[in-house]
PDB file of C-alpha atoms in Angstrom:
ATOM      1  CA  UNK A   1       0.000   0.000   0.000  1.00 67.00           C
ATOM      2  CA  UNK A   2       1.081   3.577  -0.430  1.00 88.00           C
ATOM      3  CA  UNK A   3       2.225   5.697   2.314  1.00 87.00           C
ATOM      4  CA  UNK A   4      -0.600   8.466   1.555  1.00 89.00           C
ATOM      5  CA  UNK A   5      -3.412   5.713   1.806  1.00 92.00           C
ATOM      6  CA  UNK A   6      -1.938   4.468   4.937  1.00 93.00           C
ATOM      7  CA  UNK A   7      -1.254   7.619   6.082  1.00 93.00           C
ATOM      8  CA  UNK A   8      -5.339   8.513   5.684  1.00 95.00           C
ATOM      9  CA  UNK A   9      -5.963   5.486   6.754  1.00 94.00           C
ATOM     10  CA  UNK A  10      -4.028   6.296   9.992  1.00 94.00           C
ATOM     11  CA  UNK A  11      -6.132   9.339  10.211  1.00 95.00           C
ATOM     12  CA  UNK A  12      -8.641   7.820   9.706  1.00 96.00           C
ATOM     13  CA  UNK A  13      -8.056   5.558  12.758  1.00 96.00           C
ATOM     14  CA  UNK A  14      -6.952   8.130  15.207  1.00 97.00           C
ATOM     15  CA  UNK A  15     -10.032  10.435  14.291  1.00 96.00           C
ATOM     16  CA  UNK A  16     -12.244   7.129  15.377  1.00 97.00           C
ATOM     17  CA  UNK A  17     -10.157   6.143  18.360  1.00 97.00           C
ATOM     18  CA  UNK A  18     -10.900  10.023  19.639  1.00 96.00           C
ATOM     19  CA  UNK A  19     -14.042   9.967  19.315  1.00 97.00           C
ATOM     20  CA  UNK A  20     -14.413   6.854  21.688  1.00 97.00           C
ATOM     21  CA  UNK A  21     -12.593   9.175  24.881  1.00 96.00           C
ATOM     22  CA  UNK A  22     -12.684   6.555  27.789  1.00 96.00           C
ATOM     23  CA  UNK A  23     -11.288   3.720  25.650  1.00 96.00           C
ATOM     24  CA  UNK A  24      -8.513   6.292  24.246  1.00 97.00           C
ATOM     25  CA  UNK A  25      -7.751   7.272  27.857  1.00 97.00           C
ATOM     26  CA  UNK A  26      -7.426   3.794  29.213  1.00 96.00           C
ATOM     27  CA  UNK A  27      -5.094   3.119  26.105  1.00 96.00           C
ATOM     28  CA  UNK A  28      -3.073   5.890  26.589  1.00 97.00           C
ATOM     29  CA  UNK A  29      -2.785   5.255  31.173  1.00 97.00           C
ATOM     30  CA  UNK A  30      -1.327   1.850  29.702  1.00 96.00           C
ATOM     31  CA  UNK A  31       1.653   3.456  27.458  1.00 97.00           C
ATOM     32  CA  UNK A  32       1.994   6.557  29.865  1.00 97.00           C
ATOM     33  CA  UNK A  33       3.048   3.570  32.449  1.00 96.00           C
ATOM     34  CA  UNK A  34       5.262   2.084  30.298  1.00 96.00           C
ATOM     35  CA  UNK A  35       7.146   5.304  29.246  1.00 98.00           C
ATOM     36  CA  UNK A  36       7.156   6.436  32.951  1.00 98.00           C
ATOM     37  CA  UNK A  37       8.617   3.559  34.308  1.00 97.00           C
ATOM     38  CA  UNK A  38      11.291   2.795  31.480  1.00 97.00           C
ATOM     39  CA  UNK A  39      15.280   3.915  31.531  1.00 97.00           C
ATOM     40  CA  UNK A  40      14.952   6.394  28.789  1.00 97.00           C
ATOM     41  CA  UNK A  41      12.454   8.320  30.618  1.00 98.00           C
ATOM     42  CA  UNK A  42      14.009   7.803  34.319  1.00 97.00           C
ATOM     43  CA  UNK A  43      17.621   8.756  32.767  1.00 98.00           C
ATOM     44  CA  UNK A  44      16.932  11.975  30.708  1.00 98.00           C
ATOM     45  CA  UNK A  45      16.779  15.271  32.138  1.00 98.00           C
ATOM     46  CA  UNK A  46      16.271  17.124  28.647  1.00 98.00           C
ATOM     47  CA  UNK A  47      13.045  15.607  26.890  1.00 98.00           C
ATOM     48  CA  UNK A  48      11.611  16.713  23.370  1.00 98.00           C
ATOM     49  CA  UNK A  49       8.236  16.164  22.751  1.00 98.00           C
ATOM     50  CA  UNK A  50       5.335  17.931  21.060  1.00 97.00           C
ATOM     51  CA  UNK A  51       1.817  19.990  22.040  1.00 97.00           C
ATOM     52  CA  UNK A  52      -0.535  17.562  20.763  1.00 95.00           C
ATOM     53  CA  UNK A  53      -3.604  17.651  18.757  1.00 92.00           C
ATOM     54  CA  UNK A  54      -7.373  16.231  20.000  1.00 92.00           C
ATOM     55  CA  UNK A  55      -6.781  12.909  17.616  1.00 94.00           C
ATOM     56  CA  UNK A  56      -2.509  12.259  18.840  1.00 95.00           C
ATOM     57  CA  UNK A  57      -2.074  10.787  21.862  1.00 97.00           C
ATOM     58  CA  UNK A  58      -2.735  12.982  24.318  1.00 97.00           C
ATOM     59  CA  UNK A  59       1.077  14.677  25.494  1.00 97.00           C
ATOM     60  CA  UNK A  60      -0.626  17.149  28.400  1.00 97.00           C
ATOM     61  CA  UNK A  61      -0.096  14.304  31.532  1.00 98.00           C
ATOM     62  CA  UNK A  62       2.962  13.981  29.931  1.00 98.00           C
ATOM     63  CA  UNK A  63       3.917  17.388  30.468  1.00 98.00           C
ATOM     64  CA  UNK A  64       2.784  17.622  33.558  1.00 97.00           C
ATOM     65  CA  UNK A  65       4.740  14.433  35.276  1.00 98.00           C
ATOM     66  CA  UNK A  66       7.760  15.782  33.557  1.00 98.00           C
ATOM     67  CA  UNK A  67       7.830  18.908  35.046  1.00 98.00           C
ATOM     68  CA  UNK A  68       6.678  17.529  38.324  1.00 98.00           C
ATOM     69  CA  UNK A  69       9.925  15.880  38.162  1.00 98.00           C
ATOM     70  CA  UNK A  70      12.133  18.638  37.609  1.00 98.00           C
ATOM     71  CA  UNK A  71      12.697  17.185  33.839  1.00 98.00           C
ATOM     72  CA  UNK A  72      14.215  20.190  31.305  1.00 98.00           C
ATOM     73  CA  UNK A  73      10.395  20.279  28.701  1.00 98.00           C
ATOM     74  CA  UNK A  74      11.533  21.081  24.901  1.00 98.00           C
ATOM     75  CA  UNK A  75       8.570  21.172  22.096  1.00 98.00           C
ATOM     76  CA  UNK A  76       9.502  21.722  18.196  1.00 96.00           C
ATOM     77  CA  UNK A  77       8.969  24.846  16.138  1.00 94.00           C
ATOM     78  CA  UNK A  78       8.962  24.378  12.506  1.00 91.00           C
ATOM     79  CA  UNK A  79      11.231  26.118   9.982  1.00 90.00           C
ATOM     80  CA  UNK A  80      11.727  26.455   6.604  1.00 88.00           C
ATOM     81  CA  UNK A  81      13.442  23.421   4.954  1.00 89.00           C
ATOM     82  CA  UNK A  82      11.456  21.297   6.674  1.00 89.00           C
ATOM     83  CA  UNK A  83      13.366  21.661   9.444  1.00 91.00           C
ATOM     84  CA  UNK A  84      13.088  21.506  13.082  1.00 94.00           C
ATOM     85  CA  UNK A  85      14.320  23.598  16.420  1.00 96.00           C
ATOM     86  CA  UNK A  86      13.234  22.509  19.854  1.00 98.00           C
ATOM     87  CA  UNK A  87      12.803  24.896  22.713  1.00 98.00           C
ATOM     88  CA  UNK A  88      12.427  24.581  26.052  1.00 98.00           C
ATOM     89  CA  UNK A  89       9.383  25.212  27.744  1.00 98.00           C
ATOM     90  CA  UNK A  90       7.661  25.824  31.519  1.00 97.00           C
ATOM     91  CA  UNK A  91       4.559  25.216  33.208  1.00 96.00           C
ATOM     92  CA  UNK A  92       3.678  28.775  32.444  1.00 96.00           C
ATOM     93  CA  UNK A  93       5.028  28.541  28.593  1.00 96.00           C
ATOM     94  CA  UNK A  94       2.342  30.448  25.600  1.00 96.00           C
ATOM     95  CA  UNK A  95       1.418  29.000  23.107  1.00 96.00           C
ATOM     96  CA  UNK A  96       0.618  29.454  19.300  1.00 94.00           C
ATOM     97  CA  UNK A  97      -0.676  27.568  16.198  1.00 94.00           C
ATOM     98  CA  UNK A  98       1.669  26.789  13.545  1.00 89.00           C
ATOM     99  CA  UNK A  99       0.474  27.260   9.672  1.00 83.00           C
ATOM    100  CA  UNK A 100       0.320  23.250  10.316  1.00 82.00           C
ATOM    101  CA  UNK A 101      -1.701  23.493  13.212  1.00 86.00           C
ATOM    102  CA  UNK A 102       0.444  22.176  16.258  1.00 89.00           C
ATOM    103  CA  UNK A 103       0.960  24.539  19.682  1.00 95.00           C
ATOM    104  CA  UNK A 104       4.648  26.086  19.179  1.00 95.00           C
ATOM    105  CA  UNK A 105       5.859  28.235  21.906  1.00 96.00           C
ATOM    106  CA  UNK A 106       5.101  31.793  21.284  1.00 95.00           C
ATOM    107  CA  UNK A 107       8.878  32.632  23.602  1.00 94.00           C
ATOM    108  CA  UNK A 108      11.859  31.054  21.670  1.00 95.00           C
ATOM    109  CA  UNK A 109      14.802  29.208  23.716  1.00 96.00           C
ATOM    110  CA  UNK A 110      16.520  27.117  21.413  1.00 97.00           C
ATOM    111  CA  UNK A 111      18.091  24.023  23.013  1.00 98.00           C
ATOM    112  CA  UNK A 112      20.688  22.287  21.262  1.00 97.00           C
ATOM    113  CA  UNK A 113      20.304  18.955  19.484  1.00 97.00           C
ATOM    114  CA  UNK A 114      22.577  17.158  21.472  1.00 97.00           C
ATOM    115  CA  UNK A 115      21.230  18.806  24.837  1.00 98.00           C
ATOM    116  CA  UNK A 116      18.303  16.307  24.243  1.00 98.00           C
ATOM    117  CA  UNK A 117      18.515  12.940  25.883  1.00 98.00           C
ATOM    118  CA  UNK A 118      15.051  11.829  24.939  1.00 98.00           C
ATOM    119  CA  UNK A 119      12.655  12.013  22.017  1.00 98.00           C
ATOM    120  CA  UNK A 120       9.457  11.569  21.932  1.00 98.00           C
ATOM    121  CA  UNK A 121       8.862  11.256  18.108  1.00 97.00           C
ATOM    122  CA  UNK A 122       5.291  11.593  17.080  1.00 96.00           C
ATOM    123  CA  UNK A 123       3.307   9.446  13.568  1.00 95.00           C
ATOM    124  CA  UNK A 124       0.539   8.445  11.908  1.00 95.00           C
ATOM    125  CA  UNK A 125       1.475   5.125  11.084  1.00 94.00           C
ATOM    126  CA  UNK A 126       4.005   2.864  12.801  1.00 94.00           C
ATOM    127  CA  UNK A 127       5.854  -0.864  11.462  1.00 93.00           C
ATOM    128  CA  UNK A 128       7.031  -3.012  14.142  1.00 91.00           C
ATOM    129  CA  UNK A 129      10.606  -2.524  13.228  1.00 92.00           C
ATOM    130  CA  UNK A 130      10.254   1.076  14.410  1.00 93.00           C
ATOM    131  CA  UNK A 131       9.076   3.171  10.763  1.00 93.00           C
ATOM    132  CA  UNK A 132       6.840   5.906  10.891  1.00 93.00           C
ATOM    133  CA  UNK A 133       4.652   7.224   8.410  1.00 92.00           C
ATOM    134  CA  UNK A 134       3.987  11.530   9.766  1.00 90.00           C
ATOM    135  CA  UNK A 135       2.492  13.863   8.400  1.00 88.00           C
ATOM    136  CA  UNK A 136       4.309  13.723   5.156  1.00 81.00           C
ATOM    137  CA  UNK A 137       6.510  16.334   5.282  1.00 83.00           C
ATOM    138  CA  UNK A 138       9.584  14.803   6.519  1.00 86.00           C
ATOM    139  CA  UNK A 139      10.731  16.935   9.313  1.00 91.00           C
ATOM    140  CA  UNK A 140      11.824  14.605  11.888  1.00 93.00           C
ATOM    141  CA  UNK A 141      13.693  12.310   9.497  1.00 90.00           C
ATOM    142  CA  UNK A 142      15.610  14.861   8.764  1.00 91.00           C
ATOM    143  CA  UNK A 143      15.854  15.851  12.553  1.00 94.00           C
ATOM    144  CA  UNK A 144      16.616  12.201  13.445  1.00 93.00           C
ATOM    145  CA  UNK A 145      19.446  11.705  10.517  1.00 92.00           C
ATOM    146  CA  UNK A 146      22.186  12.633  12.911  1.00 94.00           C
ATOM    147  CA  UNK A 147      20.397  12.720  16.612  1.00 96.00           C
ATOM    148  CA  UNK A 148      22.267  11.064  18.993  1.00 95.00           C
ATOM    149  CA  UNK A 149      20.034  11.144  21.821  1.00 97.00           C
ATOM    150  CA  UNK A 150      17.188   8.106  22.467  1.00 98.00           C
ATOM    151  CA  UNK A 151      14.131   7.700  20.793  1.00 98.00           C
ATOM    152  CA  UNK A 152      10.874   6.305  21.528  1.00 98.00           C
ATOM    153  CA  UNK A 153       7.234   6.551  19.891  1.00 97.00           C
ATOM    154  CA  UNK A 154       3.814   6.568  21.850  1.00 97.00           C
ATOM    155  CA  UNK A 155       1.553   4.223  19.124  1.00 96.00           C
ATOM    156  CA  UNK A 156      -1.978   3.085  19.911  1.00 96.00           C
ATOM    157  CA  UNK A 157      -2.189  -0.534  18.475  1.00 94.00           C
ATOM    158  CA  UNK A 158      -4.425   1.202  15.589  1.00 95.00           C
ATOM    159  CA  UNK A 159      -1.470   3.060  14.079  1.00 95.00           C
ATOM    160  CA  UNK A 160       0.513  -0.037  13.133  1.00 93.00           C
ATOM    161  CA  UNK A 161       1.251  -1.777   9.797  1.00 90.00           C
ATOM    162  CA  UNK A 162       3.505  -4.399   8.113  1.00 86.00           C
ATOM    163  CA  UNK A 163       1.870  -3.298   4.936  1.00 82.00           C
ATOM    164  CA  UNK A 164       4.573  -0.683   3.587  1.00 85.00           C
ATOM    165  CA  UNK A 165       7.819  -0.820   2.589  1.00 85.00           C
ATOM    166  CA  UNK A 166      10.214   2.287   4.397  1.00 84.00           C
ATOM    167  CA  UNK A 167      12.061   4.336   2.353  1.00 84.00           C
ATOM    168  CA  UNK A 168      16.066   4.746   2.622  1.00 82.00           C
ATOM    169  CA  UNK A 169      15.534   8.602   4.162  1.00 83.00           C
ATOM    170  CA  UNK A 170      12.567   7.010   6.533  1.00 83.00           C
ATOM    171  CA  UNK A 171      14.795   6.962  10.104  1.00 87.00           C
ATOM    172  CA  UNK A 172      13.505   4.271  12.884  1.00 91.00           C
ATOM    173  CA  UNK A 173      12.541   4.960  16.165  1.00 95.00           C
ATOM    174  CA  UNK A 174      14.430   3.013  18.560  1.00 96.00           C
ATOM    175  CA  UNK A 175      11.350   2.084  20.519  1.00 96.00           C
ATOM    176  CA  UNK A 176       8.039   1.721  20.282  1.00 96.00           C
ATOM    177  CA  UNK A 177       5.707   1.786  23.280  1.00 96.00           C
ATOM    178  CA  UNK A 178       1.904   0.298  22.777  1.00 95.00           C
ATOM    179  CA  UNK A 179      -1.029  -0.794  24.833  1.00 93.00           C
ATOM    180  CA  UNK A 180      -0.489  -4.587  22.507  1.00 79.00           C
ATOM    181  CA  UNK A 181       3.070  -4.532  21.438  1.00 51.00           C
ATOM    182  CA  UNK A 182       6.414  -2.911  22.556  1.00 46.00           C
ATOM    183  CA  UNK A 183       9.707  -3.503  20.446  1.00 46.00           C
ATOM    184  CA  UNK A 184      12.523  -5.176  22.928  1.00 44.00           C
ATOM    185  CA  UNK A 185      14.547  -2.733  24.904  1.00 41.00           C
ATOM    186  CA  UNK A 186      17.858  -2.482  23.344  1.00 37.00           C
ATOM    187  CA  UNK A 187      20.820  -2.336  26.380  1.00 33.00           C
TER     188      UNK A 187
END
């Protein structure tokens, strides 16, 4: 199948799975667990993760444990090239909508690349061997080509497929936590 028809498909799926809130919560206390009580999380102080939308996975309790625990919050801001900066953000951070219609922060402090020890990398579509289908425009590849830090994806077991083939820029997430499947840990 082609990425664009799984990608609406994934749409598709996350637009249903929203619209069904108590089932999307309880999916979503089971991967919040998961990520809460694994190394990556427990080890990084700098964490890069985005404002999500009503359909994503819902990234607010996320937000809020991390800065309970002291963790250094930084969300991406799209730039031309399809290109990426993360800055850091606070409990009492502004927001606005990007032309793509994600939260950036309205106050820019750009963190460094390397500064980030963890990253959360959103998708529409996920393969077991850690592929994403986004949004189509190709920003994190390009973000993840040289990022040295860990990465992990949050992926309802809706968002998966074995039915595509990745391409040679598509970069894998290390590690894929799911309320049916997780990829092994690698040590």
């Amino acid at each position: 199948m082609e990425k664009e028809e799984l990608r609406k498909a994934g749409l598709v799926a996350l637009k249903k799975l929203s619209q069904q809130p108590k089932r999307k919560a309880a999916k979503e206390a089971v991967i919040r667990q998961l990520l809460f009580a694994s190394e990556a999380w427990q080890n990084a102080q700098t964490i890069g993760l985005v404002r999500s939308t009503k359909e994503e996975f819902d990234t607010q309790p996320l937000f809020l444990h991390g800065f309970a625990e002291g963790k250094r919050l930084v969300v991406p801001e799209v730039l031309p090239g399809r290109q990426l900066a993360f800055h850091e953000v606070f409990e009492s951070s502004a927001y606005g909508l990007s032309a793509f219609g994600i939260e950036e922060p309205l106050v820019k402090q750009p963190v460094a690349k390397e500064a980030i020890d963890l990253l959360l990398v959103p998708g529409v579509v996920f393969s077991p061997e850690g592929y994403r289908i986004g949004y189509g425009g190709g920003y994190y590849d390009r973000f993840l080509a040289d990022f040295t830090g860990v990465t992990r994806s949050l992926v309802f077991a809706e968002q998966f497929s074995s039915d595509w083939q990745a391409d040679k820029f598509d970069m894998p997430v290390q590690r894929l936590l799911t309320d049916r499947y997780r990829r092994e840990e690698e040590k």
